[in-house]
Coordinates of C-alpha atoms in Angstrom, one line a residue:
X1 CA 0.0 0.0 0.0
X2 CA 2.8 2.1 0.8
X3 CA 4.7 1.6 -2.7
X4 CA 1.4 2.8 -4.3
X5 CA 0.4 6.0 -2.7
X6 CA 3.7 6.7 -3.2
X7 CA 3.5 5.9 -7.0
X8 CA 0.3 8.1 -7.2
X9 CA 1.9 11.4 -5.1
X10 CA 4.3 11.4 -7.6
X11 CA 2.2 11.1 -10.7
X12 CA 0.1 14.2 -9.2
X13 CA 3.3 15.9 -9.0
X14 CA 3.8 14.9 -12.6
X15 CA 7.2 13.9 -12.2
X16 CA 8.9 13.2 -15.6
X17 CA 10.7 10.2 -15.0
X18 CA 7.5 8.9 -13.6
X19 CA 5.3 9.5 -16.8
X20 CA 5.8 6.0 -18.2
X21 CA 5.2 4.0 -14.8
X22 CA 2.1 6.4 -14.4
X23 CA 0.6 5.2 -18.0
X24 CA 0.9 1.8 -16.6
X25 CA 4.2 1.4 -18.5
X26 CA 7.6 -0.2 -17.4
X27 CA 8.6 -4.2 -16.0
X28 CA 7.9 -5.6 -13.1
X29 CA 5.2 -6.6 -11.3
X30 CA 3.4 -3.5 -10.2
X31 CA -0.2 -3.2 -10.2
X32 CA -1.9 -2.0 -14.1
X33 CA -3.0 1.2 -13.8
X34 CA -6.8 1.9 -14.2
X35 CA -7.5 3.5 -17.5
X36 CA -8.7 6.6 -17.3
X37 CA -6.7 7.0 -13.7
X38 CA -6.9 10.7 -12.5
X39 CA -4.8 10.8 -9.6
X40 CA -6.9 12.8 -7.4
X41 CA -5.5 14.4 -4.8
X42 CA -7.7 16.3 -1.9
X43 CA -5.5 19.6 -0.4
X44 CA -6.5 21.6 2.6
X45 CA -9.3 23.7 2.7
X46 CA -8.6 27.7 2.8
X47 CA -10.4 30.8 3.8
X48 CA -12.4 29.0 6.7
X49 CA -14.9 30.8 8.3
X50 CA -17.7 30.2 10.5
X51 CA -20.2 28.8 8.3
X52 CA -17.9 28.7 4.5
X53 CA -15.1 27.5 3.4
X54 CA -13.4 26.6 -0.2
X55 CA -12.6 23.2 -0.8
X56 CA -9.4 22.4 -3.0
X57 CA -8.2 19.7 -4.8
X58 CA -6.2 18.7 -8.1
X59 CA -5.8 15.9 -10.5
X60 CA -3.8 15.2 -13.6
X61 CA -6.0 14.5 -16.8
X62 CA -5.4 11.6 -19.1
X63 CA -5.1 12.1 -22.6
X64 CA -8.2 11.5 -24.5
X65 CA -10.6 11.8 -21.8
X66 CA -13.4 14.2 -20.5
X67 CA -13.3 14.3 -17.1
X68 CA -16.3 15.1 -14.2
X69 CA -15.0 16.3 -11.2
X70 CA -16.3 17.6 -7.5
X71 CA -16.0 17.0 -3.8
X72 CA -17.7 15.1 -1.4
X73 CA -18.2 17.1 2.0
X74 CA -19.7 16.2 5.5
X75 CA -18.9 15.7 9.3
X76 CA -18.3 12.0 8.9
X77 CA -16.5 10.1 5.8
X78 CA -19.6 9.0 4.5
X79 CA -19.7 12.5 3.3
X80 CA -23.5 13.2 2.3
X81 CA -23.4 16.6 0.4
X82 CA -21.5 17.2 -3.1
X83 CA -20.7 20.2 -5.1
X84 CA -21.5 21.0 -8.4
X85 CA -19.8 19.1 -11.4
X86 CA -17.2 20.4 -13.5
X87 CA -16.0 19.3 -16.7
X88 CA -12.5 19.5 -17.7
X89 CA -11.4 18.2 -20.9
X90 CA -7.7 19.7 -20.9
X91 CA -4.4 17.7 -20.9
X92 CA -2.9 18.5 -17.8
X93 CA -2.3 19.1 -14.1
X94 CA -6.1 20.9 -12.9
X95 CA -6.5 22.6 -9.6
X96 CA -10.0 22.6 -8.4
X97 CA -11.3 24.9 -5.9
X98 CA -15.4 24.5 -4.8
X99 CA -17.0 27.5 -2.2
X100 CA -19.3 25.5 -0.3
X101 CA -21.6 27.9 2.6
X102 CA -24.7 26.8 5.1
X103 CA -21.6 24.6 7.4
X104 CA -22.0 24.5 10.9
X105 CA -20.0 26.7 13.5
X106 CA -17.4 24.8 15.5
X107 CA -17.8 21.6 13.5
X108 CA -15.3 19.5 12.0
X109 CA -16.0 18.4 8.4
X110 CA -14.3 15.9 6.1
X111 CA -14.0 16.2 2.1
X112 CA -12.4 14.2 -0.7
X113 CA -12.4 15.1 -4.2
X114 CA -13.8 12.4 -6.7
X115 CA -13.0 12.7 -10.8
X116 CA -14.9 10.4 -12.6
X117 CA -14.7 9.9 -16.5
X118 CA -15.1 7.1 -19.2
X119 CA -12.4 4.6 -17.1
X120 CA -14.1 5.2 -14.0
X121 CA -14.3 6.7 -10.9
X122 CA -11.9 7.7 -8.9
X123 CA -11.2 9.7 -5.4
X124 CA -8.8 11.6 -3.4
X125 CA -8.1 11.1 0.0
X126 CA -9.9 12.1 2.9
X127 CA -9.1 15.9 4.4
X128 CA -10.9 17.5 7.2
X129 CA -11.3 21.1 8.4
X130 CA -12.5 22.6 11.4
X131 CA -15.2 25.7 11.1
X132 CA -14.9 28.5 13.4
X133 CA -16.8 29.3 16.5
X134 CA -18.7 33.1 16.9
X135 CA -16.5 35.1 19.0
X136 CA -18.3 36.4 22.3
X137 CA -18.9 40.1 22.3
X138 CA -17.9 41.4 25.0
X139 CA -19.0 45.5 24.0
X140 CA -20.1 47.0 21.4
X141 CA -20.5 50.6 19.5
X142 CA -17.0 51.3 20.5
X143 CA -15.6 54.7 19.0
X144 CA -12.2 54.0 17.5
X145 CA -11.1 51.8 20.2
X146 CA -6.8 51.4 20.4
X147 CA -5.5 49.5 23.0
X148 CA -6.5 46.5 25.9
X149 CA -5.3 45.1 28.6
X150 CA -6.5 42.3 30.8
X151 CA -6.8 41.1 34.5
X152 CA -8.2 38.2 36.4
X153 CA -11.9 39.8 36.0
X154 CA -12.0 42.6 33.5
X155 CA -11.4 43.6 29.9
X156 CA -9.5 47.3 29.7
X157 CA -9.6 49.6 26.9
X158 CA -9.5 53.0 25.3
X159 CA -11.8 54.4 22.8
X160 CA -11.1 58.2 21.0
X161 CA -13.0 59.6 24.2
X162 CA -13.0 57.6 27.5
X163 CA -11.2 54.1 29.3
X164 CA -13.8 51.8 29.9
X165 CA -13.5 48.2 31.1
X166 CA -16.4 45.2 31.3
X167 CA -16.3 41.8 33.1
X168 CA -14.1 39.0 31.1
X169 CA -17.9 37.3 31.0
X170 CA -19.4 40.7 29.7
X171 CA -21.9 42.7 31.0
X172 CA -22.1 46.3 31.8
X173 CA -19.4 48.4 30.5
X174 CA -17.8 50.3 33.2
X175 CA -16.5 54.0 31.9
X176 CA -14.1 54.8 34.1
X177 CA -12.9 58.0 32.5
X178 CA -15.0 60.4 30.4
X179 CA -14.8 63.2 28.4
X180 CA -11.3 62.7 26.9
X181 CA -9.5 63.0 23.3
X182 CA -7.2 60.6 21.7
X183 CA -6.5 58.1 23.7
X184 CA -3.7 55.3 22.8
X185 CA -2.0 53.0 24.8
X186 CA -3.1 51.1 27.9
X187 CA -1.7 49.1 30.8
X188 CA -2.4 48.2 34.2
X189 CA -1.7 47.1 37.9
X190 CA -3.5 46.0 40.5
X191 CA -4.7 49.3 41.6
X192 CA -5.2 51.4 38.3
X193 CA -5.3 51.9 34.9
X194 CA -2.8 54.1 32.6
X195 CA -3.2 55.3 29.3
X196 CA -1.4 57.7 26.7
X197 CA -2.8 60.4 24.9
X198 CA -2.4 62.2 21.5
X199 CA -2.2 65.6 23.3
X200 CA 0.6 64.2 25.0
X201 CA 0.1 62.8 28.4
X202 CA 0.2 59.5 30.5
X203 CA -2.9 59.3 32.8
X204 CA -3.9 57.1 35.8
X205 CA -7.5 56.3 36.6
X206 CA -8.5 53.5 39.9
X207 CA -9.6 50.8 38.2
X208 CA -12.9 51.1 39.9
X209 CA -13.0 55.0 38.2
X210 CA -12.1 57.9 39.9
X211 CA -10.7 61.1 39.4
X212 CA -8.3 61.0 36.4
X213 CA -4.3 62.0 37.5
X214 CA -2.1 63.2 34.8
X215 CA 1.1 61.3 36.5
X216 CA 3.4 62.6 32.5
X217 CA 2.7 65.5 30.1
X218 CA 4.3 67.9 27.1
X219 CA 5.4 64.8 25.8
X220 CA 5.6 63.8 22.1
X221 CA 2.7 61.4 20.5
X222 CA 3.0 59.1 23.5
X223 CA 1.8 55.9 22.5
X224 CA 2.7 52.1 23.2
X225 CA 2.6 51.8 27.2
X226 CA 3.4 49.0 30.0
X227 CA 3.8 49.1 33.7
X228 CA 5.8 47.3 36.2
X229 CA 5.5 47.6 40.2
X230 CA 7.2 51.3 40.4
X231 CA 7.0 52.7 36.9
X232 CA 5.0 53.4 33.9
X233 CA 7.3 53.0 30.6
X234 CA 5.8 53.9 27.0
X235 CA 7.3 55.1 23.6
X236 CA 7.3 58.7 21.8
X237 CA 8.0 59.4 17.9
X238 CA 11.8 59.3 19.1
X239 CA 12.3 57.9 22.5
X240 CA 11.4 55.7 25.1
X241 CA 10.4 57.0 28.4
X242 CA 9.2 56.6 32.3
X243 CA 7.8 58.2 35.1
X244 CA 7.1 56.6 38.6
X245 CA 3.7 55.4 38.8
X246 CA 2.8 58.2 41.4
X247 CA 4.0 60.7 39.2
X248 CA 7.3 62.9 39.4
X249 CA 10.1 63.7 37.5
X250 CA 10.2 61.9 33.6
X251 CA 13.2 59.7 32.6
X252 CA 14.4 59.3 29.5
X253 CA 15.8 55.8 28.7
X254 CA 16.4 56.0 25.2
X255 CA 16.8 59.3 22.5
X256 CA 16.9 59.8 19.4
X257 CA 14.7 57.1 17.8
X258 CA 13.2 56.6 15.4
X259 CA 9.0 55.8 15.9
X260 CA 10.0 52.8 18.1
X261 CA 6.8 50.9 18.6
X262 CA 5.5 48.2 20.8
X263 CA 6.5 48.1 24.2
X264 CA 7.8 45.1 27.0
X265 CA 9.2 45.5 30.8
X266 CA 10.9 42.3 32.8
X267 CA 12.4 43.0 36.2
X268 CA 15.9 44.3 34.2
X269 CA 14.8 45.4 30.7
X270 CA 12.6 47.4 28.9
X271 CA 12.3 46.2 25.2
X272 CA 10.6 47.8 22.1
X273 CA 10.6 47.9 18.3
X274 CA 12.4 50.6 15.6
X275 CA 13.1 50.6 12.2
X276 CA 13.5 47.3 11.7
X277 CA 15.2 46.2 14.6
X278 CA 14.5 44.4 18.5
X279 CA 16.1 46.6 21.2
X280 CA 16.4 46.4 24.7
X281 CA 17.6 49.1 27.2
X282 CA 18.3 48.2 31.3
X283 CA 15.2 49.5 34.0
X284 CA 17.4 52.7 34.7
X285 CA 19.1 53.4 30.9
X286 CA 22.0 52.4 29.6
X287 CA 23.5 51.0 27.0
X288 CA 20.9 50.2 24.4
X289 CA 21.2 46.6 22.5
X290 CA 19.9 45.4 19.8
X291 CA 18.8 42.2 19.8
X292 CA 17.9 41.1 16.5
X293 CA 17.9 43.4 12.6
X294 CA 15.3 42.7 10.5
X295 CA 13.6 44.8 7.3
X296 CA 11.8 48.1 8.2
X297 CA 8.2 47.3 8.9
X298 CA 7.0 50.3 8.0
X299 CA 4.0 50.6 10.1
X300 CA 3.4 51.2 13.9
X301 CA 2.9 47.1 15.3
X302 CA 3.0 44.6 18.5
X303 CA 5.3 43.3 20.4
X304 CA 5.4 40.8 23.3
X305 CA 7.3 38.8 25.5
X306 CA 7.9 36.3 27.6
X307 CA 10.3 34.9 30.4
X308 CA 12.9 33.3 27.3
X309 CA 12.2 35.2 24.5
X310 CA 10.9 38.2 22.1
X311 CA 7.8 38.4 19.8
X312 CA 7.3 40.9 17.4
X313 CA 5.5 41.5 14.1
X314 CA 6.0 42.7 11.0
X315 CA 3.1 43.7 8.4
X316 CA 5.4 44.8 5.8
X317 CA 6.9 41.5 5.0
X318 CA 3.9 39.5 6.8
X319 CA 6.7 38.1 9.3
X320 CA 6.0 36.7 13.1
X321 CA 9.4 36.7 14.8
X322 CA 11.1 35.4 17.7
X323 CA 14.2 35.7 19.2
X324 CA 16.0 34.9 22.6
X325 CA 16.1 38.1 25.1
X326 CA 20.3 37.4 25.2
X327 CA 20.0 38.0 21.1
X328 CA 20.9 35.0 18.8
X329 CA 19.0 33.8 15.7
X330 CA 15.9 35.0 14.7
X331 CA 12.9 32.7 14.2
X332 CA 10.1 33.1 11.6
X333 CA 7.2 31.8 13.6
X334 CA 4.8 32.9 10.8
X335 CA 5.3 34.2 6.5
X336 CA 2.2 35.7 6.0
X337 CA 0.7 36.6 3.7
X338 CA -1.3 38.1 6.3
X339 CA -0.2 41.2 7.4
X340 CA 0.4 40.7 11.3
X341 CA -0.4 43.2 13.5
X342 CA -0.7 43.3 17.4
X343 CA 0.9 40.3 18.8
X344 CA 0.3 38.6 22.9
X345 CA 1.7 35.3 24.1
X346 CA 0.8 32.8 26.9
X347 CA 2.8 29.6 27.9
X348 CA 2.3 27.6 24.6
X349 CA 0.7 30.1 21.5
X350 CA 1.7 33.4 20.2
X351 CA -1.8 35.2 19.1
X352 CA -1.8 37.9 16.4
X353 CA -4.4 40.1 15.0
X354 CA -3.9 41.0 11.1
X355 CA -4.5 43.7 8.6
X356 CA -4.7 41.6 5.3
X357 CA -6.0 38.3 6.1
X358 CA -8.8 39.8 8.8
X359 CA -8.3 37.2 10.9
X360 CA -6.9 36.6 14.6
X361 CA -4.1 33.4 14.0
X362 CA -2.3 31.7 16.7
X363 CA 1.1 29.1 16.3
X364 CA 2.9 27.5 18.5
X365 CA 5.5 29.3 20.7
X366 CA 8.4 27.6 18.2
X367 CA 6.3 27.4 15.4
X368 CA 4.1 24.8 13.3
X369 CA 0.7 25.1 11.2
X370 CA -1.3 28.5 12.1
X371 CA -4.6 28.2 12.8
X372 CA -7.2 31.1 12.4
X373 CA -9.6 31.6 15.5
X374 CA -11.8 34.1 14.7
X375 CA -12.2 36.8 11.8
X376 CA -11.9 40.9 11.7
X377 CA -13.8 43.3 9.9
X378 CA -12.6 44.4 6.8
X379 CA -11.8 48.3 7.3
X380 CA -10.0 48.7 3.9
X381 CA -7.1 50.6 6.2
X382 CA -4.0 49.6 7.5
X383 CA -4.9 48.9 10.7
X384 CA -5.9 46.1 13.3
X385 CA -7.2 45.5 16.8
X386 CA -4.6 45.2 19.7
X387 CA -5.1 41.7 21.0
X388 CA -4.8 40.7 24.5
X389 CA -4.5 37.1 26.6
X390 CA -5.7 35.6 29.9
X391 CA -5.5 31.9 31.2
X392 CA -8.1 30.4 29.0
X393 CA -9.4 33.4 26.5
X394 CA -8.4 35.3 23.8
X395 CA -9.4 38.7 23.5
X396 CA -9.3 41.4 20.6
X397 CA -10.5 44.6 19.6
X398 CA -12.4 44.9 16.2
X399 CA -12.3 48.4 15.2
X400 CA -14.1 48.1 12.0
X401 CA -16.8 46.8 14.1
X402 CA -16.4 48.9 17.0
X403 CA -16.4 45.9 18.9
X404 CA -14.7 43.9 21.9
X405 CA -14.4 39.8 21.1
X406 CA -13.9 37.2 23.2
X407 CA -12.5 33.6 22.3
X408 CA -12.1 30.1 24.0
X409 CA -8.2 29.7 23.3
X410 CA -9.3 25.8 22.5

């Protein structure tokens, strides 16, 4: 069995010095090849969605035949539903591709393309693909909403004109600051929320709401922001910067940059993106390294990390990188196309939110298959929803929707 499908891969392939053995010529004692054998092959199914996907196959076309072919689709492998028939009367290796719609959510479907002509009938093997499950919605009617954070109970984020947070179960949306303009960045603690502004600030509100501190200000297009224990740390158009969480005087770590973007703090490092390149700079300053050179992105994107290693994205060349936080060689988690975005990471997945595809993806921490877990609206813009992680959920802003989403991670 194993010396046949072998045989067959390699006719689908079309290999050249495989034609004869294909045609059922050559010695020995092989099984005689079927006339009218096909050599249908079922390949994965692409552009899943919640209720749709597009089935595709191939097979090579004798010479001298007319050829029927279509796929065979259902949640078991006794199949039950077919697409419509194609002819194909061409000499050659065929790609077929069938949209099929009406699918369940959160189901798990097999499909095999058959060909069938005057020598018979014959059928590929047997694929599967999973359909996605509806996100939750957490909130909706969000107004430009930019960036989220997370904790053991709520969902954080800014819109163009307040911070607002809701129950990691939803519920009532909590404003816990009103009335403001241009809101970016946001990070938390255990005691408060902090957010940059485009008018140049960092603010503090209790995470319960409150009265709204202005702890950083006169600053320039503040943007990407985290927090540790003592200090709030963010990026400007050409630095990176802190200020004690109470407030005070502002530190500069790093000058004369250029639009770094995305933002990380450990207990010794404070790590961030810029033209093309993975820094790091001590708590206190220092001498900036760089941990990994890459191409120039071009756009404003996430970055993540965790107690090994760095995760960043890069929509310009539809990358997913990693790299160890002592530097070494970078690894390409992910090569698009997709346009990655913002970027989190637990124990096991990285998680991205993309401008191209319009999906939220996830891959193993050193790599392997992606797998799409929800889809984004399409805004036509180069832009995404930041993207967020807790224990068991994945969660994501939807800005062409205006909403907040919530996924199982399973």
């Amino acid at each position: 069995m194993n010396r046949i499908y072998i045989f067959r891969l390699a006719c689908v392939l079309g290999l050249s010095l495989l034609l004869s053995a294909c045609s059922g010529g050559g010695g020995g004692g092989g099984a005689e090849t079927p006339a009218g054998e096909t050599y249908a092959s079922t390949s994965g199914a692409s552009s899943v969605g919640y209720t749709s996907a597009t089935l595709n196959g191939g097979f090579e076309n004798p010479s001298g035949y007319i050829t029927t072919a279509w796929f065979e689709y259902g949640t078991t492998t006794s199949y039950g539903t077919s697409t419509l028939q194609e002819n194909y009367a061409q000499l050659e290796l065929i790609s077929v591709s069938a949209n099929i719609t009406g699918l369940q959510q959160n189901t798990t479907y097999h499909f095999r393309l058959v060909t069938q002509n005057s020598g018979g009938t014959f059928y590929g093997n047997d694929a599967i693909f999973e359909t996605l499950a509806t996100p939750q919605i957490l909130a909706s009617g969000l107004i430009s909403p930019a960036g989220i954070a997370v904790d053991s109970t709520s969902v954080y984020w800014t819109e163009s004109n307040a911070v607002n947070k809701v129950g990691i179960n939803g519920g009532g949306i909590t404003i816990l600051a009103a009335n403001l303009t241009g809101n970016k960045g946001i990070a938390i603690d255990t005691a408060n929320v902090y957010w940059t502004t485009e008018s140049g600030e960092v603010n503090k509100v209790s995470i319960n709401g409150g009265a709204v501190t202005t702890i950083a200000s006169g600053l320039t297009n503040p943007r990407y922001t985290v927090v540790d224990s003592t200090h709030v740390y963010w990026t400007e158009s050409d630095a990176v910067k802190k200020v004690s969480i109470n407030g005070g005087a502002v530190s500069i770590l790093s000058s004369g940059l250029n639009e770094p973007a995305g933002i990380a703090v450990d207990s010794t490092s404070v790590y961030w993106k810029e033209n093309g390149a993975v820094k790091m700079i001590g708590l206190n300053g220092g001498i900036v390294t760089t941990l990994a050179i890459s191409e120039p992105w071009g756009y404003l994107s996430g970055l993540a990390i965790d107690s090994t290693s760095v995760y960043w994205t890069e929509p310009g060349i539809d990358k997913v990188n990693k790299v160890g936080k002592n530097g070494g060689e970078v690894m390409v988690l992910s090569s698009g196309p997709d346009g990655p975005w913002d970027i989190a990471v637990d124990s096991t997945n990285v998680y991205w939110t993309t401008v191209d595809a319009h999906v939220v993806n996830k891959i193993g921490l050193n790599g392997g298959a992606v797998t799409t877990i929800a889809l984004l609206t399409d805004l036509g813009m180069l832009t995404a929803g930041a993207i967020a992680t807790d224990s068991t959920s994945v969660y994501w802003l939807d800005p062409g929707a205006g909403v907040l989403n919530k996924q199982n991670k399973n």
